[in-house]
Amino acid sequence: MESLTMIPQNASLEKYGIKDAKVLWNLSPEELQKHTVEKGMGKETNNGTLAINTGKFTGRSPQDRFLVKDDYTADKVWWGKVNKPISPENFDRLQNNIIEYLSGKELYARDGYVCADPKYKMNVRTITEYPWSNMFIYNMFLRPDASELENFEEEWLVLCAPGYECPDSEAYGIRQGNFSILNFTKKVALVGGSAYTGEMKKGIFSALNMILPTDKNVLPMHCSANVGEDGDTAIFFGLSGTGKTTLSADPKRKLIGDDEHGWTAENTIFNFEGGCYAKVIDLTEEKEPDIFRAIKPGAILENVIFKDNGEVDYMDSTITQNTRVSYPIYHIDNIQQPSYASNPKNIFFLTCDAFGVLPPVSKLTPGQAAYHFISGYTAKVAGTEAGITEPVPSFSACFGAPFMPLHPTKYAEMLSKKMTEAGVNVWLLNTGWSGGPYGVGSRIKLKYTRAMITAILEDKLNDVDYEQHPIFGLWMPKYCPNVPTEMLDPMNTWLQKGGYISKAINLAHSFHLNFEKFASQASQEIMDGGPLIDEHHQMEHM
């Protein structure tokens, strides 16, 4: 892919208050990689891929993320632990500090856009202190062509200054020296004190999660999506470790995108991004061939450890478990170009249930779909986080709580409405355990999960009989091609039926407890979509 070094007509940063800076505009990835290596900020692996270290922060810092509280946001945002307020005055002071800090330096400016559907395209100008931060934006945002760059006007501005730390955080209404702040009125995203590239990506996508539903009637989704030969689109939601990337990579279907999408009133599903940002811990070509092969010049590896011969040791988590790679989407062969498609037919909620009680596949009613969407359940198993030895239920609203400025029920109600209008089927797939919990049962084989997805995409579960799970109320098919029938009802796979029932009731109780914080704003239909039973009820019918 040819790279463009295009200097826009209005190439000065003076209009942002940045003075005497040497600005390098829209450099190609090759040039940015060269700058990074020459400045001693990164090195090349044995196949020529750039590897960098993000320093003190190897992941996002959710406690240091703020939204400016003003007339636009005050009554719309779901304020709390995820969405923390900062005053417009403190934002302005921090922005002025960053502008002063960036003045006089060599800076990298990049013009790109987000939202692949032309109707919803949003131009973003990013100014970065480091060359590799700029290369990350080249990979992750959509890349304008020469004619689009010529008269480029940004809607949003991102200022990224990892080297700036706020000297007196308390006086500025923040927690410590680093911060990531969105100002919806000024349309500015500030990142200070952290070099973790995901802060820029997630900042702009958090902004879209506010703007699209509020102003454009588009549902933003933290999901992957692909499209079949007949033009039918499938959407995959799932938290880390549930198989979202693996299961949306299908040789018979084209990838629309792997992380962030919008669903329009016209029933188009479009990718927000122009690239992928994947975890690489324990990566092998066998497990994730698409990701493994995308790691080539143009990609950026973060926080990985090298072997002596310059080869990456993907098993080594010395720096962090959150080792990552970003690459432009064209590093993947089988992609939909441009990155949007219509006709959403099936939605998959993926969960890795380490308790082994949820069915491997079940069909959800609209109320259940909204309930499970708001819940965003999976289970963390030993080894994923320090101190976890037994499975622990984990809930993340809308499968992406840290990036959702509105109340989760707003997104869930939009999803229910769109589902009903488009006649979409929603399925809950358990990619976790069967025959007992983690440590007793076994992980459901990938080939069975793939067989279930194939059966659904080929309409082969439309006319089979279903039975209702007595505790969760989910509808389980009694037959699925190429899947052992006894697996389909999870209770059949447990030796101790009583053990199954008590584990299932415990998990149902966790769902109810988690849902209490959303209940006041949820409709009766959504409330009825939860488990049928709590541990305070007797199970006489079982």
Coordinates of N, CA and C in Angstrom, one line a residue, residues 223-224 233-238 244 345-351 424-430 453:
C223 N -17.4 -5.0 19.5 CA -17.7 -6.3 19.0 C -16.8 -6.5 17.7
S224 N -16.8 -7.7 17.2 CA -16.2 -8.0 15.9 C -17.3 -8.3 14.9
T233 N -24.6 -10.5 7.6 CA -23.6 -10.0 8.5 C -23.8 -10.7 9.9
A234 N -22.7 -11.1 10.5 CA -22.7 -11.6 11.9 C -21.9 -10.8 12.8
I235 N -22.4 -10.6 14.0 CA -21.7 -9.7 15.0 C -21.3 -10.6 16.2
F236 N -20.1 -10.4 16.7 CA -19.6 -11.1 17.9 C -19.2 -10.2 19.0
F237 N -20.0 -10.4 20.1 CA -19.6 -9.6 21.4 C -18.9 -10.6 22.3
G238 N -17.9 -10.1 23.1 CA -17.3 -11.0 24.1 C -16.2 -10.3 24.7
K244 N -13.5 -14.0 20.7 CA -14.1 -13.1 19.7 C -13.3 -13.0 18.4
K345 N -27.8 -10.4 10.5 CA -28.8 -11.5 10.7 C -28.6 -12.3 12.0
N346 N -27.4 -12.4 12.5 CA -27.1 -13.1 13.7 C -26.1 -12.3 14.6
I347 N -26.5 -12.3 15.9 CA -25.6 -11.7 16.9 C -25.2 -12.8 17.9
F348 N -23.9 -12.9 18.2 CA -23.4 -13.9 19.1 C -22.8 -13.2 20.3
F349 N -23.3 -13.5 21.5 CA -22.7 -13.1 22.8 C -21.8 -14.3 23.2
L350 N -20.5 -14.1 23.3 CA -19.6 -15.1 23.7 C -19.3 -15.0 25.2
T351 N -19.3 -16.1 25.9 CA -19.0 -16.1 27.3 C -18.1 -17.3 27.6
V424 N -33.3 -9.9 13.8 CA -32.0 -10.5 14.0 C -32.2 -11.6 15.1
N425 N -31.4 -12.7 15.0 CA -31.4 -13.7 16.1 C -30.2 -13.4 16.9
V426 N -30.4 -13.6 18.3 CA -29.3 -13.4 19.2 C -29.0 -14.7 19.9
W427 N -27.8 -15.1 20.0 CA -27.4 -16.4 20.5 C -26.3 -16.2 21.6
L428 N -26.5 -16.9 22.7 CA -25.4 -16.9 23.8 C -24.6 -18.2 23.6
L429 N -23.3 -18.0 23.4 CA -22.4 -19.2 23.2 C -21.5 -19.3 24.3
N430 N -21.4 -20.4 25.0 CA -20.5 -20.6 26.1 C -19.3 -21.3 25.5
I453 N -21.7 -22.3 15.3 CA -21.8 -21.0 14.6 C -22.2 -21.3 13.1

